Short mmCIF file of C-alpha atoms in Angstrom, two decimals:
data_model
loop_
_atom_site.label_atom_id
_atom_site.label_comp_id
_atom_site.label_asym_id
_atom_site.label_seq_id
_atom_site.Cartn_x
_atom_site.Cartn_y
_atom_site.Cartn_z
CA UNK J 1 130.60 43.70 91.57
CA UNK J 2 132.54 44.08 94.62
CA UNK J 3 135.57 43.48 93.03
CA UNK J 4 134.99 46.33 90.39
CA UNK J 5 133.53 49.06 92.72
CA UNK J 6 135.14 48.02 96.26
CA UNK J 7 133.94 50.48 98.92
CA UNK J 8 136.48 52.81 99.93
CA UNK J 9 137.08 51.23 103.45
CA UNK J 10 138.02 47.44 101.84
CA UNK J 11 141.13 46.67 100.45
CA UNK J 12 141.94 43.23 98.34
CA UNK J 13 145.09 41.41 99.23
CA UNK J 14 144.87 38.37 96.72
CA UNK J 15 147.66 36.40 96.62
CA UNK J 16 148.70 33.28 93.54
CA UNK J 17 151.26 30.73 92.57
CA UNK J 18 149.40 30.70 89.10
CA UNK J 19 149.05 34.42 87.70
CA UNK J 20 148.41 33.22 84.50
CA UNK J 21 145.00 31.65 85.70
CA UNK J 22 144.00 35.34 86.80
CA UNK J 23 141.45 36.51 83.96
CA UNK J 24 142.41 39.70 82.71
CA UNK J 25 139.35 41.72 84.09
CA UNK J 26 140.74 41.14 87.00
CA UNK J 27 144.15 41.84 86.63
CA UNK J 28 143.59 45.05 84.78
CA UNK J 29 141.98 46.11 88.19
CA UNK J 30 144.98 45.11 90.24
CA UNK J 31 148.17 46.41 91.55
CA UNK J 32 150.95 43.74 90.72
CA UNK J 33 154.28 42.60 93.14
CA UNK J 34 156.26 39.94 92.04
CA UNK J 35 157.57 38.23 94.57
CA UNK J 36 161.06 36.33 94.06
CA UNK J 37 162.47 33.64 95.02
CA UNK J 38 165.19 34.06 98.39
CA UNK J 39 168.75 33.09 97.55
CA UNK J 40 170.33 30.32 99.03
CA UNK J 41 172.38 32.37 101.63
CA UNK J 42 169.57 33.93 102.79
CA UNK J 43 167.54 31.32 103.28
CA UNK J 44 170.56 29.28 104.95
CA UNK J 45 171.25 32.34 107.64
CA UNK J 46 167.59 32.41 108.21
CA UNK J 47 167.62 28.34 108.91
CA UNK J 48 170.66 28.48 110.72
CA UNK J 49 169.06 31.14 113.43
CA UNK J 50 166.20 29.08 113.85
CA UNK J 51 168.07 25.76 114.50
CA UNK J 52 170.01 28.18 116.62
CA UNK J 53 166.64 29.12 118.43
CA UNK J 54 165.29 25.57 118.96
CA UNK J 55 169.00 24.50 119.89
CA UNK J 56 169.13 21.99 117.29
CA UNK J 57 172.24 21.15 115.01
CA UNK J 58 172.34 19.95 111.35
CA UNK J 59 175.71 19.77 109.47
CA UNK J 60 175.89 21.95 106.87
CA UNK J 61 175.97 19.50 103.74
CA UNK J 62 172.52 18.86 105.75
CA UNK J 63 171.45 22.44 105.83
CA UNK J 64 172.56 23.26 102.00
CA UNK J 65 169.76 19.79 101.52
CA UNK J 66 167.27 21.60 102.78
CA UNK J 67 168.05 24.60 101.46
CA UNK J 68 168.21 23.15 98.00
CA UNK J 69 164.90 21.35 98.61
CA UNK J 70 163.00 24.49 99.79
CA UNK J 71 163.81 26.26 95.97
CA UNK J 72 163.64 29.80 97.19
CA UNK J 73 160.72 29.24 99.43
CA UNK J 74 160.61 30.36 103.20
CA UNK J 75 157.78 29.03 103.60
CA UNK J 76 158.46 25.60 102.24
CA UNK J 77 162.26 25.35 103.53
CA UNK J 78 160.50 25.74 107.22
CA UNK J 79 157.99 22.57 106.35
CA UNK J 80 161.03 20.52 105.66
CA UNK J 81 162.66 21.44 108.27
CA UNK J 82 159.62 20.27 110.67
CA UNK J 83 159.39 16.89 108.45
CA UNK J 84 163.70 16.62 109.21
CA UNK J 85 163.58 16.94 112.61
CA UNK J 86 160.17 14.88 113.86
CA UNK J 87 161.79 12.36 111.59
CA UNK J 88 165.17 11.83 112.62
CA UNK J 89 165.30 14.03 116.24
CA UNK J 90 167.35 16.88 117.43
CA UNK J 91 170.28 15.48 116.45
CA UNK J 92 170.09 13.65 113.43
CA UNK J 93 172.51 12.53 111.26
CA UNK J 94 173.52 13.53 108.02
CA UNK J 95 172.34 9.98 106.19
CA UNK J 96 168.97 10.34 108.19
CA UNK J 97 168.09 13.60 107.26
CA UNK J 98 168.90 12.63 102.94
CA UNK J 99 166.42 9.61 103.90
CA UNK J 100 163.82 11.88 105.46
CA UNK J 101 164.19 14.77 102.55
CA UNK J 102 164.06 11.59 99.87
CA UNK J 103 167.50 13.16 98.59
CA UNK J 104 170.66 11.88 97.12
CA UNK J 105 173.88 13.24 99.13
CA UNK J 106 175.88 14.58 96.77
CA UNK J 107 178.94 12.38 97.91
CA UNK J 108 176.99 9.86 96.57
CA UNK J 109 177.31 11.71 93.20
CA UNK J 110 181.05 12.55 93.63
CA UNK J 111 181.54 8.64 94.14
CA UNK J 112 179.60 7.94 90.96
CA UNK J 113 181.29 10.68 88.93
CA UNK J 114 184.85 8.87 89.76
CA UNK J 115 183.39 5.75 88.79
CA UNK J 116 182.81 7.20 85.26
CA UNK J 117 186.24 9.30 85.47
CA UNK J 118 188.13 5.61 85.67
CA UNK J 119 185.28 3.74 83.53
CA UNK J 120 184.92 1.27 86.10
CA UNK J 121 181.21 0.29 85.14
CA UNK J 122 181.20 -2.03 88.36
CA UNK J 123 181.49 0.20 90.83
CA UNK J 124 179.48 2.54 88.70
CA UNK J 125 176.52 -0.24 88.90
CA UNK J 126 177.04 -1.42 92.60
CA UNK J 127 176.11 2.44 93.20
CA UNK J 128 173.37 2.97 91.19
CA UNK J 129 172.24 -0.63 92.62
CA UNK J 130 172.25 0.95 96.02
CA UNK J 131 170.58 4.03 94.85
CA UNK J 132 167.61 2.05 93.73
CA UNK J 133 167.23 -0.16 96.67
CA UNK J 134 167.03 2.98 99.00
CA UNK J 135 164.17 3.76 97.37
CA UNK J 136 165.64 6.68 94.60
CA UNK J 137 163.07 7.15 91.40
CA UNK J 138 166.44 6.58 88.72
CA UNK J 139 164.83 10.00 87.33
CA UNK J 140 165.74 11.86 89.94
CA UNK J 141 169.15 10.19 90.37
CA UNK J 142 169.69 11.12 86.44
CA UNK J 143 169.13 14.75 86.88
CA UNK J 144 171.32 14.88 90.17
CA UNK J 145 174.08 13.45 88.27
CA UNK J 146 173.41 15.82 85.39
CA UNK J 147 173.56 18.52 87.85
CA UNK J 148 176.88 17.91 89.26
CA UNK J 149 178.44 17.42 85.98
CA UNK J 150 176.66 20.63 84.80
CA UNK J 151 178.73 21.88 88.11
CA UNK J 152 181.72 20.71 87.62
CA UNK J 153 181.51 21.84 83.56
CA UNK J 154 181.17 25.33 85.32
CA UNK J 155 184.08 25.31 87.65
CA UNK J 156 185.79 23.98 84.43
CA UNK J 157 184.72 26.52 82.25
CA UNK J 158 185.42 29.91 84.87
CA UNK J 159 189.01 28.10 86.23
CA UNK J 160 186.83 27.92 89.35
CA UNK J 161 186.16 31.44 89.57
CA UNK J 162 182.41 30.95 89.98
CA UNK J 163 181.92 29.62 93.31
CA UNK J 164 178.60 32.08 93.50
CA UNK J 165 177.67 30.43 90.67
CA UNK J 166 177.62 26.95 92.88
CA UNK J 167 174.72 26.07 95.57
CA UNK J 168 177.10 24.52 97.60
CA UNK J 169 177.67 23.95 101.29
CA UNK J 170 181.36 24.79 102.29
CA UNK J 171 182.35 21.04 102.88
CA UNK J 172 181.43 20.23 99.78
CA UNK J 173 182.44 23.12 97.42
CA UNK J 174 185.93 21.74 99.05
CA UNK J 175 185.10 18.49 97.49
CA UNK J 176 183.86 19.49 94.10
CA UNK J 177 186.14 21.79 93.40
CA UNK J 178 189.36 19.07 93.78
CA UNK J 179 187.06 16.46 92.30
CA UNK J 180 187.01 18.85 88.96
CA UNK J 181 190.94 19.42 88.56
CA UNK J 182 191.91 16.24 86.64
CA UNK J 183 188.75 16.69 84.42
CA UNK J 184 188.37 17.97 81.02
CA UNK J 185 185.60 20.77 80.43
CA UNK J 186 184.62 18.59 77.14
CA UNK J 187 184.56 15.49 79.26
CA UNK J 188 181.92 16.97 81.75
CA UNK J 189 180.03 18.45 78.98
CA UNK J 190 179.73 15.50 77.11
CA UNK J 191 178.40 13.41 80.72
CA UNK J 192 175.97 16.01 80.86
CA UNK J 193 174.71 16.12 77.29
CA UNK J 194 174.48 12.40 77.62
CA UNK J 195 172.80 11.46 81.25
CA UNK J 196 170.59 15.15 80.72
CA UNK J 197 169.25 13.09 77.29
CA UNK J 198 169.29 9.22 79.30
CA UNK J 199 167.27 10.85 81.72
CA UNK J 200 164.38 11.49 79.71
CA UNK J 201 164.11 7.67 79.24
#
């Protein structure tokens, strides 16, 4: 009843993750925002001057982590900040802070991708070995790996024209991008196609 015939001196702020659970009498009674999600450079300046406040460094292959990690959230990106830093101190390294996120550094995919490129199934192995002992769920590994190809099938496909298309720190847009000129766009798509479908398994 309140909701239906508020008095004219209350106002309803209610706020959801899950507007589909909202019944309809309800909604029909409600003004509507959407709220979207805060690009990656956003979010990254907005990091950055906080670290900047707290005098605290993080590289920025460990930044673009977090960033990742937070998926458009402000809110989020800020908790995992906290968890990064009472984990590995003001000045952790780059290794501690993938540890403390539960993350795979994306070297570690670069590495894995150039096992493939020469089909040396060893090496290949020996990483995905060292993936699992750290404590990686081989799901997660699969759709990293998936990712970067899908990444690298991009730069392919746009001649690396599409670097806004790429969630990348600087450092390693370097590395991507010269990790993609000896490859074939059919090659990545095909690595994709394949680990995107092994992954499901």
């Amino acid at each position: 009843k309140t909701l239906e015939e508020p008095p004219p001196h209350v106002k309803f702020i209610f706020a959801t993750t899950e507007p589909q659970k909202i019944p309809i009498t309800i909604l029909s009674r409600c003004q509507r925002f959407d709220f979207r999600k805060v690009g990656s450079k956003e979010l990254t300046k907005h990091f950055e001057s906080v670290l900047e406040r707290e005098g605290v460094e993080l590289s920025d292959r460990a930044l673009a982590a977090v960033v990742r990690q937070a998926r458009g959230s402000v809110r989020d990106g800020m908790s995992l900040l906290d968890q990064v830093l009472s984990f590995a101190g003001d000045s952790a390294q780059d290794d501690e802070i993938f540890e403390a996120l539960g993350v795979v550094d994306r070297s570690v995919m670069g590495r894995l991708v150039s096992a493939l490129q020469a089909k040396n199934a060893t090496e290949a192995l020996a990483i995905v070995r060292d993936l699992d002992n750290r404590g990686h769920d081989p799901h997660e590994v699969a759709q990293a790996l998936a990712g970067y190809c899908r990444d690298l099938a991009v730069i392919l496909g746009t001649e690396g024209q599409a670097e806004a298309l790429l969630d990348y720190a600087p450092s390693e847009r370097a590395d991507i991008l010269s990790q993609a000129k000896p490859l074939e766009l059919s090659t990545t798509q095909r690595w994709f196609k394949i680990i995107l479908d092994s992954s499901q398994d």
